[in-house]
């Protein structure tokens, strides 16, 4: 019986030998015939090392550095090379808990046993100095330098913005970025990201079995050299900026100063402020979150993003439009009829110049009525929309209600209401001049940002033209961007400006002006006060000005939130800024001290009126 | 005693021992190469895999010594007891076992993690040898065959519960032992047919296979009957059924798909023709009808099983293996990386410790299930072919040795050893070079791990011990 089944061993042996043959054939195919797998292996044993270029430096208008690069140190780990060591000591040197320390080590191990990964990010040079002497105790750890942003003057965080690790969305949408890369996240850093970042380079190496770099791949034929980022020369005057920051301390609000001849922004301050360097480095997330939580939104750039009602500063614009439309002439007089709208005590204005100097509300009530009710239609309900749209078209010439492309990624366009807006609000033919008269004195639905108001002051200073305000004077190797070379000339007769400017001169320098505190000895400062009614609390103090009267060098707008009359706080601050810029010194010390000592931030938490459109 | 020892040494099969030593050395070198980072200070680190494996090798040598001290009768006398103990330890692992990458197949002794299924393989082999070598035991009898199958199905079932599919599959290799010892050929045919149809059903649509089966059946029928008239009848009857069903479905039922209709039609036709077939007493036609009908049923069953019972990841693995899915970074990542590593070795390899693919975690499970990658990369086709040939030589050598045994017990155990080695060789290498699904089982003597190295050593040397005694034993 056994003999019979013994034959079966041949089938079994056959199966085994055939299996062996099939495996040998497949191996022969894989290892000798097929080339595809050898090419794949080549890819696997190359190391692509990205070469990061230095980010472009941002200088101020006098070549002082505003943003530069500094070295920070990443602690790297290769888990396979780590030797037992004193974790408690190491963790305490890095100021993290032992538990966290072990988690990080585990994470690195999980990523790869043989490949290096970042263990601890961005040790500052100072931290590194104290850590440096210990690092050789810890096998498998080494330090890798990396360039990070530094803001040596700690100035203008809202203008410069900041740099941080690129977000996930960006990595997915833009091929240039890889996780861990840095990118400008706000301000100029974001707007000029393409110029500042340069181009990453690439070095390809071959590595041996122990992950050690052996040689450059094809003698560097496929390497790419990094291209350094372009330097930017900013229009900011660091000294003026620093002075503005000092004056705005303990106040809420924004301030913008422009050189009228060029549109260059000399200073742009928003308060509350912060040190831009805290957003760079390891603790960015922590500081960013805490800034988000802080009262009065320090991250919010009031200078370009807060649209306030312009208050009486707007009367200057009303005067120009009224003169241009011919609804009044230079010598039109209106009595100060407080029945129409409230006013303070002053002589009746017998000309447009006096009306501006006294800032007479009833005067501009009547001027605006003439602008709105033009008599094209019988019914005031049909007439007012026509007048309002005509007015809006003229007023928009000053740059109100549209976004100024100044070089920042986020800019508020402000708001000038037209008939469509009120039709939506009240219904068609359901409103007339009587509904909207508060626009005459810059109250109500109008929203103007500090930079728009400064640009407006600049237009008056130039008597009818402007360059778009901008923050970058020159991009290295490229010069000024063409969009900032284009002169915008307003369609008003140049003779219109003289009486208005005289009124602004009187506001500050006349006997009965509203801004006598803003006077500068020896310089004629032309200005206009404003007070924006704030339903949520104390009024906002507003001032716009330029100086000197002839050949103006500086135009300026200041908003101080919740502080009362324009002449009380905003005026003196604008005046000090102009004096500092023009004379480089402050002649009357007490005026400066008064501002520096003032603490105008409301004590209790109030809802803010940073936008007037609500 | 001394005289006896002398005798044993004289009759040991030194060819097998030599192959064992070659595997041991080559295997350890591969583990060294895949685990060591190249720094001299870590070479002799007792926490490192190469040093741990060296310890297991040493322990295994001690086991060999012990096996040769034990009387050869011990293995047959205690075969059932050892089998029972190994079943208990399998159950124990299920309850007190430590979970390692999804399987509960390990018992942790602190200093040593032990995998009971490695022992179960050996003792199932011994128990089967004891069972089959019993006087009057005849695998041609269905009852005895069922008993023999129970011996392998019990441990298999427990191991499947442990979630260790790979180890469980190995037990199916014992079918080769049954075949050698007299199991009906038909079983082997059925097993191959079942596997073949299963693979086909994944590759092409079911109605093609069923149609193909029908076609083959008709050709076979025509060749057998040599009658055109009969053949046309044999075509017309199922065709009428299928067409009728097709119209019935299209007009009334609207529920059946094409392969269900084909299946029902063919089976109905066979049932209708059955009285005629039996009347003509043509056994060929009867067998043919049974094969076609059961194949059709089987195909529908596995189709249901595949779509409704298997989970997505299991389907993924099978589909990737059959080339139905291309995704180098998905489920096929391991296999793809492993093929890259082996392929990059070329003819003569990159040299010892010079592999780049088998380090830096390109190939996962580098020193365990995918150890053959290191061989392929660093020693090229020469090295990997050497290993493959050595395995074939070892397995055939064991079979040749089994055939020279005078005792049936030793022969059956020899076949059991050969079958286990063959299963591991086939599944592990098949997986590594992409001929089989990724089923994690070790390559004997190469993969890192104490349980497996000691297990295979004991498995082999019990047989060498029995073989050395072959002239003394007449049982
Ligand atoms: Zn008045």
PDB file of C-alpha atoms in Angstrom, chain A residues 345-510:
ATOM      1  CA  UNK A 345     -20.860 130.559  20.336  1.00  0.00           C
ATOM      2  CA  UNK A 346     -19.027 132.481  17.667  1.00  0.00           C
ATOM      3  CA  UNK A 347     -19.611 135.497  15.367  1.00  0.00           C
ATOM      4  CA  UNK A 348     -21.712 134.847  12.271  1.00  0.00           C
ATOM      5  CA  UNK A 349     -19.650 133.643   9.341  1.00  0.00           C
ATOM      6  CA  UNK A 350     -19.672 136.108   6.478  1.00  0.00           C
ATOM      7  CA  UNK A 351     -17.561 134.013   4.128  1.00  0.00           C
ATOM      8  CA  UNK A 352     -16.589 130.411   3.499  1.00  0.00           C
ATOM      9  CA  UNK A 353     -13.211 131.152   5.068  1.00  0.00           C
ATOM     10  CA  UNK A 354     -14.823 132.286   8.327  1.00  0.00           C
ATOM     11  CA  UNK A 355     -17.258 129.380   8.232  1.00  0.00           C
ATOM     12  CA  UNK A 356     -14.344 126.947   8.224  1.00  0.00           C
ATOM     13  CA  UNK A 357     -12.428 128.914  10.827  1.00  0.00           C
ATOM     14  CA  UNK A 358     -15.430 129.003  13.200  1.00  0.00           C
ATOM     15  CA  UNK A 359     -16.527 125.501  12.137  1.00  0.00           C
ATOM     16  CA  UNK A 360     -20.114 126.739  12.078  1.00  0.00           C
ATOM     17  CA  UNK A 361     -22.554 123.829  11.905  1.00  0.00           C
ATOM     18  CA  UNK A 362     -25.671 125.774  10.717  1.00  0.00           C
ATOM     19  CA  UNK A 363     -23.592 127.334   7.936  1.00  0.00           C
ATOM     20  CA  UNK A 364     -22.687 123.934   6.484  1.00  0.00           C
ATOM     21  CA  UNK A 365     -26.198 122.674   7.114  1.00  0.00           C
ATOM     22  CA  UNK A 366     -27.406 125.302   4.692  1.00  0.00           C
ATOM     23  CA  UNK A 367     -24.560 124.734   2.243  1.00  0.00           C
ATOM     24  CA  UNK A 368     -25.284 121.009   2.148  1.00  0.00           C
ATOM     25  CA  UNK A 369     -29.012 121.692   1.708  1.00  0.00           C
ATOM     26  CA  UNK A 370     -28.184 123.658  -1.441  1.00  0.00           C
ATOM     27  CA  UNK A 371     -25.997 120.780  -2.652  1.00  0.00           C
ATOM     28  CA  UNK A 372     -28.705 118.178  -2.087  1.00  0.00           C
ATOM     29  CA  UNK A 373     -31.850 120.054  -3.076  1.00  0.00           C
ATOM     30  CA  UNK A 374     -30.926 121.269  -6.518  1.00  0.00           C
ATOM     31  CA  UNK A 375     -34.458 121.919  -7.730  1.00  0.00           C
ATOM     32  CA  UNK A 376     -34.329 119.418 -10.581  1.00  0.00           C
ATOM     33  CA  UNK A 377     -37.574 117.909  -9.280  1.00  0.00           C
ATOM     34  CA  UNK A 378     -40.659 119.355  -7.566  1.00  0.00           C
ATOM     35  CA  UNK A 379     -40.711 116.893  -4.736  1.00  0.00           C
ATOM     36  CA  UNK A 380     -37.831 117.016  -2.262  1.00  0.00           C
ATOM     37  CA  UNK A 381     -38.092 113.251  -2.071  1.00  0.00           C
ATOM     38  CA  UNK A 382     -37.329 113.022  -5.759  1.00  0.00           C
ATOM     39  CA  UNK A 383     -34.858 115.897  -5.750  1.00  0.00           C
ATOM     40  CA  UNK A 384     -32.644 114.797  -2.825  1.00  0.00           C
ATOM     41  CA  UNK A 385     -31.454 111.480  -4.361  1.00  0.00           C
ATOM     42  CA  UNK A 386     -30.310 113.303  -7.519  1.00  0.00           C
ATOM     43  CA  UNK A 387     -28.448 115.875  -5.450  1.00  0.00           C
ATOM     44  CA  UNK A 388     -26.887 113.291  -3.166  1.00  0.00           C
ATOM     45  CA  UNK A 389     -25.512 111.209  -6.040  1.00  0.00           C
ATOM     46  CA  UNK A 390     -24.090 114.295  -7.709  1.00  0.00           C
ATOM     47  CA  UNK A 391     -22.470 115.204  -4.398  1.00  0.00           C
ATOM     48  CA  UNK A 392     -21.131 111.663  -3.846  1.00  0.00           C
ATOM     49  CA  UNK A 393     -19.529 111.716  -7.265  1.00  0.00           C
ATOM     50  CA  UNK A 394     -17.712 114.966  -6.445  1.00  0.00           C
ATOM     51  CA  UNK A 395     -16.734 114.007  -2.915  1.00  0.00           C
ATOM     52  CA  UNK A 396     -15.260 110.710  -4.146  1.00  0.00           C
ATOM     53  CA  UNK A 397     -12.550 112.684  -5.942  1.00  0.00           C
ATOM     54  CA  UNK A 398     -10.836 113.089  -2.580  1.00  0.00           C
ATOM     55  CA  UNK A 399     -10.313 109.333  -2.333  1.00  0.00           C
ATOM     56  CA  UNK A 400     -13.120 108.817   0.170  1.00  0.00           C
ATOM     57  CA  UNK A 401     -15.103 105.613  -0.068  1.00  0.00           C
ATOM     58  CA  UNK A 402     -12.509 103.699  -2.043  1.00  0.00           C
ATOM     59  CA  UNK A 403      -9.539 101.570  -1.114  1.00  0.00           C
ATOM     60  CA  UNK A 404      -6.171 103.317  -1.252  1.00  0.00           C
ATOM     61  CA  UNK A 405      -3.557 100.862  -2.526  1.00  0.00           C
ATOM     62  CA  UNK A 406      -0.842 102.002  -0.144  1.00  0.00           C
ATOM     63  CA  UNK A 407       1.124  98.748   0.049  1.00  0.00           C
ATOM     64  CA  UNK A 408      -0.693  96.920   2.803  1.00  0.00           C
ATOM     65  CA  UNK A 409      -2.709  93.758   2.249  1.00  0.00           C
ATOM     66  CA  UNK A 410      -5.768  94.892   4.143  1.00  0.00           C
ATOM     67  CA  UNK A 411      -7.142  98.429   3.750  1.00  0.00           C
ATOM     68  CA  UNK A 412     -10.627  99.651   4.629  1.00  0.00           C
ATOM     69  CA  UNK A 413     -12.306 101.632   1.826  1.00  0.00           C
ATOM     70  CA  UNK A 414     -14.369 103.702   4.240  1.00  0.00           C
ATOM     71  CA  UNK A 415     -17.876 104.717   3.172  1.00  0.00           C
ATOM     72  CA  UNK A 416     -19.684 107.534   1.430  1.00  0.00           C
ATOM     73  CA  UNK A 417     -23.436 106.922   1.288  1.00  0.00           C
ATOM     74  CA  UNK A 418     -25.359 107.440  -1.966  1.00  0.00           C
ATOM     75  CA  UNK A 419     -29.051 107.320  -2.869  1.00  0.00           C
ATOM     76  CA  UNK A 420     -28.926 103.520  -3.249  1.00  0.00           C
ATOM     77  CA  UNK A 421     -27.852 103.225   0.377  1.00  0.00           C
ATOM     78  CA  UNK A 422     -30.730 105.353   1.728  1.00  0.00           C
ATOM     79  CA  UNK A 423     -33.213 103.717  -0.649  1.00  0.00           C
ATOM     80  CA  UNK A 424     -32.308 100.438   0.895  1.00  0.00           C
ATOM     81  CA  UNK A 425     -32.506 101.900   4.385  1.00  0.00           C
ATOM     82  CA  UNK A 426     -35.755 103.911   4.103  1.00  0.00           C
ATOM     83  CA  UNK A 427     -37.286 102.979   0.744  1.00  0.00           C
ATOM     84  CA  UNK A 428     -37.298 104.824  -2.545  1.00  0.00           C
ATOM     85  CA  UNK A 429     -38.592 108.438  -2.277  1.00  0.00           C
ATOM     86  CA  UNK A 430     -39.068 107.950   1.433  1.00  0.00           C
ATOM     87  CA  UNK A 431     -36.176 110.191   2.453  1.00  0.00           C
ATOM     88  CA  UNK A 432     -34.944 113.717   1.706  1.00  0.00           C
ATOM     89  CA  UNK A 433     -32.364 116.275   2.883  1.00  0.00           C
ATOM     90  CA  UNK A 434     -33.996 116.448   6.298  1.00  0.00           C
ATOM     91  CA  UNK A 435     -33.174 112.753   6.776  1.00  0.00           C
ATOM     92  CA  UNK A 436     -29.488 113.018   5.931  1.00  0.00           C
ATOM     93  CA  UNK A 437     -28.503 116.533   6.991  1.00  0.00           C
ATOM     94  CA  UNK A 438     -25.970 115.293   9.561  1.00  0.00           C
ATOM     95  CA  UNK A 439     -23.707 114.372   6.623  1.00  0.00           C
ATOM     96  CA  UNK A 440     -23.179 118.115   6.205  1.00  0.00           C
ATOM     97  CA  UNK A 441     -20.933 118.190   9.254  1.00  0.00           C
ATOM     98  CA  UNK A 442     -19.311 114.800   8.718  1.00  0.00           C
ATOM     99  CA  UNK A 443     -21.519 112.827  11.073  1.00  0.00           C
ATOM    100  CA  UNK A 444     -23.817 109.928  10.393  1.00  0.00           C
ATOM    101  CA  UNK A 445     -23.068 107.180   7.942  1.00  0.00           C
ATOM    102  CA  UNK A 446     -19.788 108.506   6.558  1.00  0.00           C
ATOM    103  CA  UNK A 447     -16.684 106.479   7.315  1.00  0.00           C
ATOM    104  CA  UNK A 448     -13.189 107.847   6.679  1.00  0.00           C
ATOM    105  CA  UNK A 449      -9.959 106.169   7.716  1.00  0.00           C
ATOM    106  CA  UNK A 450      -7.000 108.123   9.113  1.00  0.00           C
ATOM    107  CA  UNK A 451      -4.959 107.457   5.973  1.00  0.00           C
ATOM    108  CA  UNK A 452      -7.789 108.786   3.803  1.00  0.00           C
ATOM    109  CA  UNK A 453      -8.017 111.900   5.960  1.00  0.00           C
ATOM    110  CA  UNK A 454      -4.244 112.421   5.780  1.00  0.00           C
ATOM    111  CA  UNK A 455      -4.434 112.028   2.006  1.00  0.00           C
ATOM    112  CA  UNK A 456      -7.231 114.605   1.991  1.00  0.00           C
ATOM    113  CA  UNK A 457      -5.043 117.025   3.971  1.00  0.00           C
ATOM    114  CA  UNK A 458      -2.343 116.326   1.419  1.00  0.00           C
ATOM    115  CA  UNK A 459      -4.692 117.237  -1.445  1.00  0.00           C
ATOM    116  CA  UNK A 460      -5.523 120.543   0.207  1.00  0.00           C
ATOM    117  CA  UNK A 461      -1.830 121.146   0.852  1.00  0.00           C
ATOM    118  CA  UNK A 462      -1.116 120.547  -2.851  1.00  0.00           C
ATOM    119  CA  UNK A 463      -4.156 122.624  -3.807  1.00  0.00           C
ATOM    120  CA  UNK A 464      -5.767 119.963  -5.875  1.00  0.00           C
ATOM    121  CA  UNK A 465      -3.646 116.923  -6.637  1.00  0.00           C
ATOM    122  CA  UNK A 466      -2.072 113.892  -4.995  1.00  0.00           C
ATOM    123  CA  UNK A 467      -0.043 110.772  -5.472  1.00  0.00           C
ATOM    124  CA  UNK A 468      -1.538 107.624  -3.973  1.00  0.00           C
ATOM    125  CA  UNK A 469      -0.078 107.452  -0.469  1.00  0.00           C
ATOM    126  CA  UNK A 470       2.459 104.657  -0.273  1.00  0.00           C
ATOM    127  CA  UNK A 471       4.873 102.970   2.093  1.00  0.00           C
ATOM    128  CA  UNK A 472       7.582 101.743  -0.261  1.00  0.00           C
ATOM    129  CA  UNK A 473       9.847 104.313  -1.829  1.00  0.00           C
ATOM    130  CA  UNK A 474      11.987 101.889  -3.774  1.00  0.00           C
ATOM    131  CA  UNK A 475      12.282  98.185  -4.452  1.00  0.00           C
ATOM    132  CA  UNK A 476      15.939  97.269  -4.876  1.00  0.00           C
ATOM    133  CA  UNK A 477      16.902  97.113  -8.575  1.00  0.00           C
ATOM    134  CA  UNK A 478      13.437  98.219  -9.540  1.00  0.00           C
ATOM    135  CA  UNK A 479      12.731 101.658  -8.107  1.00  0.00           C
ATOM    136  CA  UNK A 480       9.317 103.129  -7.414  1.00  0.00           C
ATOM    137  CA  UNK A 481       6.324 101.188  -8.600  1.00  0.00           C
ATOM    138  CA  UNK A 482       4.593 102.881 -11.534  1.00  0.00           C
ATOM    139  CA  UNK A 483       1.267 103.013  -9.747  1.00  0.00           C
ATOM    140  CA  UNK A 484       2.826 105.498  -7.338  1.00  0.00           C
ATOM    141  CA  UNK A 485       4.223 107.665 -10.135  1.00  0.00           C
ATOM    142  CA  UNK A 486       0.786 108.539 -11.406  1.00  0.00           C
ATOM    143  CA  UNK A 487      -0.390 112.029 -10.394  1.00  0.00           C
ATOM    144  CA  UNK A 488      -4.088 112.294  -9.626  1.00  0.00           C
ATOM    145  CA  UNK A 489      -5.392 115.825 -10.389  1.00  0.00           C
ATOM    146  CA  UNK A 490      -8.790 116.719  -8.997  1.00  0.00           C
ATOM    147  CA  UNK A 491     -11.334 118.240 -11.407  1.00  0.00           C
ATOM    148  CA  UNK A 492     -11.755 121.417  -9.362  1.00  0.00           C
ATOM    149  CA  UNK A 493     -10.617 124.883 -10.259  1.00  0.00           C
ATOM    150  CA  UNK A 494      -7.341 125.607  -8.423  1.00  0.00           C
ATOM    151  CA  UNK A 495      -8.640 129.011  -7.270  1.00  0.00           C
ATOM    152  CA  UNK A 496     -11.155 127.211  -5.073  1.00  0.00           C
ATOM    153  CA  UNK A 497      -8.504 126.115  -2.579  1.00  0.00           C
ATOM    154  CA  UNK A 498      -7.218 129.493  -1.403  1.00  0.00           C
ATOM    155  CA  UNK A 499     -10.235 130.525   0.712  1.00  0.00           C
ATOM    156  CA  UNK A 500     -10.440 127.052   2.196  1.00  0.00           C
ATOM    157  CA  UNK A 501      -6.775 127.028   3.127  1.00  0.00           C
ATOM    158  CA  UNK A 502      -7.217 130.455   4.677  1.00  0.00           C
ATOM    159  CA  UNK A 503     -10.012 129.059   6.794  1.00  0.00           C
ATOM    160  CA  UNK A 504      -7.750 126.247   7.960  1.00  0.00           C
ATOM    161  CA  UNK A 505      -5.037 128.764   8.752  1.00  0.00           C
ATOM    162  CA  UNK A 506      -7.536 130.731  10.821  1.00  0.00           C
ATOM    163  CA  UNK A 507      -8.666 127.587  12.639  1.00  0.00           C
ATOM    164  CA  UNK A 508      -5.221 127.299  14.165  1.00  0.00           C
ATOM    165  CA  UNK A 509      -3.802 130.782  14.014  1.00  0.00           C
ATOM    166  CA  UNK A 510      -6.860 133.059  14.071  1.00  0.00           C
TER     167      UNK A 510
END
